[in-house]
PDB file of C-alpha atoms in Angstrom:
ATOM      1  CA  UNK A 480      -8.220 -40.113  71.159  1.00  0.00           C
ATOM      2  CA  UNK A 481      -5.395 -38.324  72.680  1.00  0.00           C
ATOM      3  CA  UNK A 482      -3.897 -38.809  75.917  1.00  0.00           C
ATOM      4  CA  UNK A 483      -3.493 -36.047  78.100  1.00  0.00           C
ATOM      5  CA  UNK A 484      -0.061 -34.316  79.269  1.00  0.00           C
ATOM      6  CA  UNK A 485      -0.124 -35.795  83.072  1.00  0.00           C
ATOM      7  CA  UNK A 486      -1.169 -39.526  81.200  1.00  0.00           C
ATOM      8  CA  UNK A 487       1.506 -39.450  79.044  1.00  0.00           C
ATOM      9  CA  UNK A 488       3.839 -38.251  81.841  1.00  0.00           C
ATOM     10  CA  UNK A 489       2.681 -40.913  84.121  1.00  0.00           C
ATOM     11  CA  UNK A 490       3.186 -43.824  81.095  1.00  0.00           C
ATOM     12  CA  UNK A 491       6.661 -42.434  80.456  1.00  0.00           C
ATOM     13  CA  UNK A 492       7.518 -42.282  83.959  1.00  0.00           C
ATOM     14  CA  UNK A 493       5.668 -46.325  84.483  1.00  0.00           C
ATOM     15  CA  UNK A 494       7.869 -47.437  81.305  1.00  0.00           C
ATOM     16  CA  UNK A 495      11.343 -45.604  82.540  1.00  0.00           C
ATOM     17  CA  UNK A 496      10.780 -47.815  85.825  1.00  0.00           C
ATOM     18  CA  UNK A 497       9.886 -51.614  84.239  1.00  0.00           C
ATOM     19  CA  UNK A 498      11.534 -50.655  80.881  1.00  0.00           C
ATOM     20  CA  UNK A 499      14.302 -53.620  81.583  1.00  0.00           C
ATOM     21  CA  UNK A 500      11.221 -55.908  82.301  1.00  0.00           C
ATOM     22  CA  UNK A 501       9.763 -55.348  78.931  1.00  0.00           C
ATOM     23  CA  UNK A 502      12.968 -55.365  77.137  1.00  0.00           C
ATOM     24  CA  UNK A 503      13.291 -58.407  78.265  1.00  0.00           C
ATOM     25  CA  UNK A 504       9.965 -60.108  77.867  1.00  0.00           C
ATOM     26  CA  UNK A 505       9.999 -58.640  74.157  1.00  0.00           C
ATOM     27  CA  UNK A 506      13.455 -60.878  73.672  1.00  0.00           C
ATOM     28  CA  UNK A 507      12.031 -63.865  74.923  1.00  0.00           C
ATOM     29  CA  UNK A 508       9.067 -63.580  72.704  1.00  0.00           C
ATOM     30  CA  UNK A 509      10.427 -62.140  69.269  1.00  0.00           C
ATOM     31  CA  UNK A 510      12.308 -65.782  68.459  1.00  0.00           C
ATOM     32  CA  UNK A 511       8.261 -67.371  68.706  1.00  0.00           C
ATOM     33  CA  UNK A 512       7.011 -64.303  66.433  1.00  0.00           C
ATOM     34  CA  UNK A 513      10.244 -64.064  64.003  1.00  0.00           C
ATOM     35  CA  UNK A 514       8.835 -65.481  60.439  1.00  0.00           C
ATOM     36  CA  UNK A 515       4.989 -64.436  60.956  1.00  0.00           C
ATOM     37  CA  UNK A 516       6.562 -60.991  61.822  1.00  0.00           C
ATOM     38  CA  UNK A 517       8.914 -61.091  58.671  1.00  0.00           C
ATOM     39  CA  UNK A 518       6.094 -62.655  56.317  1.00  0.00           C
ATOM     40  CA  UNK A 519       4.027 -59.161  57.684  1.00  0.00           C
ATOM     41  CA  UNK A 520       6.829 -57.069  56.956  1.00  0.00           C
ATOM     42  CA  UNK A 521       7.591 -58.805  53.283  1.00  0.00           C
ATOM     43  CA  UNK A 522       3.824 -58.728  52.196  1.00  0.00           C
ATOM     44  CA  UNK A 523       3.522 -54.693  53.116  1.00  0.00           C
ATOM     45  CA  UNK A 524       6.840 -54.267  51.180  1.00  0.00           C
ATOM     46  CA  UNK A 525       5.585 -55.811  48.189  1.00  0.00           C
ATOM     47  CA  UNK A 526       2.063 -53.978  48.365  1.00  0.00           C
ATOM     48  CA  UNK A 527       3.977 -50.791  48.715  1.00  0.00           C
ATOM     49  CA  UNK A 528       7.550 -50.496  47.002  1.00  0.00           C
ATOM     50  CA  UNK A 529       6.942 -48.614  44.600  1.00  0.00           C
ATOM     51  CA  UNK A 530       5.507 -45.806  47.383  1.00  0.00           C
ATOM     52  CA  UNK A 531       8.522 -46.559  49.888  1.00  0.00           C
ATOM     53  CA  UNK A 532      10.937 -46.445  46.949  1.00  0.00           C
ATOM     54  CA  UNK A 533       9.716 -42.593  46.057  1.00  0.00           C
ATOM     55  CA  UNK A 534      10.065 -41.852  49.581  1.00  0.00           C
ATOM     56  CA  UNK A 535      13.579 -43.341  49.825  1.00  0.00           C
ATOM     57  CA  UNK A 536      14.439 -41.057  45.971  1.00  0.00           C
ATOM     58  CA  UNK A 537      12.745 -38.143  47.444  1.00  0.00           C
ATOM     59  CA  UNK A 538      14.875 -38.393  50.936  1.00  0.00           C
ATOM     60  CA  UNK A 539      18.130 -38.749  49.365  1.00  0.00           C
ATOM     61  CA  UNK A 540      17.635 -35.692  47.257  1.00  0.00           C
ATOM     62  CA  UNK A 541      16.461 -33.765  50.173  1.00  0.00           C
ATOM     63  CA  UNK A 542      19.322 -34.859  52.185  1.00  0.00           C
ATOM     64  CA  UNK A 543      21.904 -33.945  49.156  1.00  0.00           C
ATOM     65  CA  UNK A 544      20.689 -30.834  48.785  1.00  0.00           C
ATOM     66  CA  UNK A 545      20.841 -29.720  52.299  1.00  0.00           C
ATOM     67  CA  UNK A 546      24.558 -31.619  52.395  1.00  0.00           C
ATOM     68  CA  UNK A 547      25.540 -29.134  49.177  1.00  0.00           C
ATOM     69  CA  UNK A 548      24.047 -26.523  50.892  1.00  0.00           C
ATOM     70  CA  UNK A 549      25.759 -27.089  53.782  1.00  0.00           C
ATOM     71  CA  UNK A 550      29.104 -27.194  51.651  1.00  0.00           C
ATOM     72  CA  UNK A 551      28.287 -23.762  49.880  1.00  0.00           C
ATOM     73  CA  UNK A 552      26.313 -24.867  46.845  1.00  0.00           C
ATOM     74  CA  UNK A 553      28.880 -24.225  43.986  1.00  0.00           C
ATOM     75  CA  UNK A 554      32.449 -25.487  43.090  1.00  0.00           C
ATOM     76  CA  UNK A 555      34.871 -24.323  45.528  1.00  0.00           C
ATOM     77  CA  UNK A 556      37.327 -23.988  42.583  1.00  0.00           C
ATOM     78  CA  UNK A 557      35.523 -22.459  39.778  1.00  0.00           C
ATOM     79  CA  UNK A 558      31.995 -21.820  41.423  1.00  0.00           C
ATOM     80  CA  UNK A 559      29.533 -23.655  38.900  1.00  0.00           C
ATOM     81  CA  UNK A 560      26.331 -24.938  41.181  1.00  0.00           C
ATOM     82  CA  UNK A 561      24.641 -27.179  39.328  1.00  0.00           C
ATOM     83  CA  UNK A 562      23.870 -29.724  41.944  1.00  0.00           C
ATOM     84  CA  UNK A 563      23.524 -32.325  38.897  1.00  0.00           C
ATOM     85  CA  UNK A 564      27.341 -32.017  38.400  1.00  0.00           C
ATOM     86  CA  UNK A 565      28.373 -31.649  41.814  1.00  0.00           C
ATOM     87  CA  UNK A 566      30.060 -33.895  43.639  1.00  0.00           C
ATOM     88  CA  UNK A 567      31.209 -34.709  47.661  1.00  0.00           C
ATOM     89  CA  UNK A 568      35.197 -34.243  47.573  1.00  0.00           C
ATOM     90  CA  UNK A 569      37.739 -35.702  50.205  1.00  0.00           C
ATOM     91  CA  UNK A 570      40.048 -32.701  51.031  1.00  0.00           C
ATOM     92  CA  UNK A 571      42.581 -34.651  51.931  1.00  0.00           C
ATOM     93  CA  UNK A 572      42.325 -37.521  49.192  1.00  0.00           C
ATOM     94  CA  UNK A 573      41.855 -41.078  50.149  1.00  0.00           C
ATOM     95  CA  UNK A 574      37.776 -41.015  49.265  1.00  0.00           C
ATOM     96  CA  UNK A 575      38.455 -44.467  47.541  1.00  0.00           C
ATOM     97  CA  UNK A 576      38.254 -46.093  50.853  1.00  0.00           C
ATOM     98  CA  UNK A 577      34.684 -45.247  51.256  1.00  0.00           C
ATOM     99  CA  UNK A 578      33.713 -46.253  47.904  1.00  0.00           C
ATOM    100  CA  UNK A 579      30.972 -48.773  47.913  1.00  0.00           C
ATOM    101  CA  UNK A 580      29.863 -46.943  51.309  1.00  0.00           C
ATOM    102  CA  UNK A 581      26.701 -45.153  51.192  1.00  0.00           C
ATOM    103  CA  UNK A 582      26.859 -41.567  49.625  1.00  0.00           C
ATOM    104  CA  UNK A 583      23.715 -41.072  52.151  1.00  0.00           C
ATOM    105  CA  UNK A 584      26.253 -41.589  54.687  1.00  0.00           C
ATOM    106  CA  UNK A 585      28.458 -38.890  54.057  1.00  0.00           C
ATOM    107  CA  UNK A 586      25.608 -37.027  53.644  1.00  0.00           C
ATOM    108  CA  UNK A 587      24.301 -37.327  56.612  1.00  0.00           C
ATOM    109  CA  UNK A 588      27.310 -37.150  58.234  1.00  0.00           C
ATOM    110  CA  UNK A 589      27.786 -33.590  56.732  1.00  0.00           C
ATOM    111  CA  UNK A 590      24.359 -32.566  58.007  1.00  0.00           C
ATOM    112  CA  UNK A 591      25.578 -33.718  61.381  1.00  0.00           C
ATOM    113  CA  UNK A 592      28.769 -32.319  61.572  1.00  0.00           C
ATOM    114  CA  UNK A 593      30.433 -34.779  61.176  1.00  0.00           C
ATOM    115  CA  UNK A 594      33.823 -34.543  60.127  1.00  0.00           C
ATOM    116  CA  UNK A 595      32.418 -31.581  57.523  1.00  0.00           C
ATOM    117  CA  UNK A 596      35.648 -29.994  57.242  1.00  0.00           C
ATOM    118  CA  UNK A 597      37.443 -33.079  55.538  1.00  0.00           C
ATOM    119  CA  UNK A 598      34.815 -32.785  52.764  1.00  0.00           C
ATOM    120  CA  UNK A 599      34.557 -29.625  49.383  1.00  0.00           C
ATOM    121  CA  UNK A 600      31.964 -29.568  46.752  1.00  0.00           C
ATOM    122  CA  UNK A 601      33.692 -29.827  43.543  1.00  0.00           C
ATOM    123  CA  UNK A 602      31.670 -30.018  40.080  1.00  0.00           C
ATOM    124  CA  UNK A 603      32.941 -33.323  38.225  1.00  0.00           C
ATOM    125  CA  UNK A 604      35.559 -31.642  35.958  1.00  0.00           C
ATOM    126  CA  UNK A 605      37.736 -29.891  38.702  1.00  0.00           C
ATOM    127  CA  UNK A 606      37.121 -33.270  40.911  1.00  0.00           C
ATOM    128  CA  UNK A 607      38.942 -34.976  38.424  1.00  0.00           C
ATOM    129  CA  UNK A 608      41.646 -32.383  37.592  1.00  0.00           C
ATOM    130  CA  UNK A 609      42.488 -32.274  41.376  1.00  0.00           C
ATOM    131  CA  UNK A 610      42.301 -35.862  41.089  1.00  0.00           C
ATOM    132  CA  UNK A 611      44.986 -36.244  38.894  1.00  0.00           C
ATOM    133  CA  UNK A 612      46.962 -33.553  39.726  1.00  0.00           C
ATOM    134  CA  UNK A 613      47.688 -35.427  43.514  1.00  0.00           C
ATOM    135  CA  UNK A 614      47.615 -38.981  42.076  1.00  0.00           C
ATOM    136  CA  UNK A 615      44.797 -39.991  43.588  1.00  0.00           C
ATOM    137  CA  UNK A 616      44.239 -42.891  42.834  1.00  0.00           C
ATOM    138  CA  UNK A 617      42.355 -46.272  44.637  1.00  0.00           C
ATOM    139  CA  UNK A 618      45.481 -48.617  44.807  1.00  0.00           C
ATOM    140  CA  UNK A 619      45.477 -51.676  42.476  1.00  0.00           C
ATOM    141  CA  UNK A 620      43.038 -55.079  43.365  1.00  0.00           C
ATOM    142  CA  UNK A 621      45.009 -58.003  43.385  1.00  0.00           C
ATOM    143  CA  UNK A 622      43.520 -60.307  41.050  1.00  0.00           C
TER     144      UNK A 622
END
């Protein structure tokens, strides 16, 4: 059953006006539903990883694609575009501080507009050519 237009109006307008009210009631209730709400959650996970974890696979790809695409699709400096060997390069160097990050990050920040223009596609060999050739390198962990 769907709602009609002026219904749905008329329940978005009712929420906008008491939305503080239920905001509120919903904190004051979620520390009394916490662990059966997480035991609900943990049981569906388990039924369903393996389904949620294809999704995840098939959303990163998606995402990296459209992030490559974004970027041109092919080396900037020798043009190969094999998005296998591609990789995400900081123009300016210092991508070592976001290592450990999430690549779907970037990615999405790409898609976004975020920041694209400090980010190339490079395949792996001129990544690591440029690499070397500006000493760029993560500085050394204490140990």
């Amino acid at each position: 059953m769907s709602l009609s237009p002026e219904r749905r109006a008329y329940n978005r307008t009712w929420y906008l006006a008491h939305r503080d009210a239920i905001l509120a009631e919903r904190r004051k209730q979620y520390p009394l539903i916490r662990d059966k709400q997480l035991a609900r959650l943990r049981k569906y996970y388990l039924a369903n990883r393996s389904a949620m974890r294809a999704q995840d696979v098939a959303y990163n790809l998606e995402l990296k694609l459209l992030a490559f695409s974004i970027l041109g699709g092919k080396c900037k400096f020798c043009g190969f575009n094999n998005p296998r060997a591609l990789q995400v390069d900081h123009i300016a160097g210092g991508g070592h501080q976001h290592h450990g990050k999430q690549t779907r990050k970037i990615y999405r920040d790409i898609r976004d507009g975020k920041n694209k223009k400090d980010y190339q596609l490079l395949c792996a060999n001129c990544n690591w050519i440029k690499r070397v050739e500006n000493y760029e390198y993560a500085a050394p962990k204490d140990e």
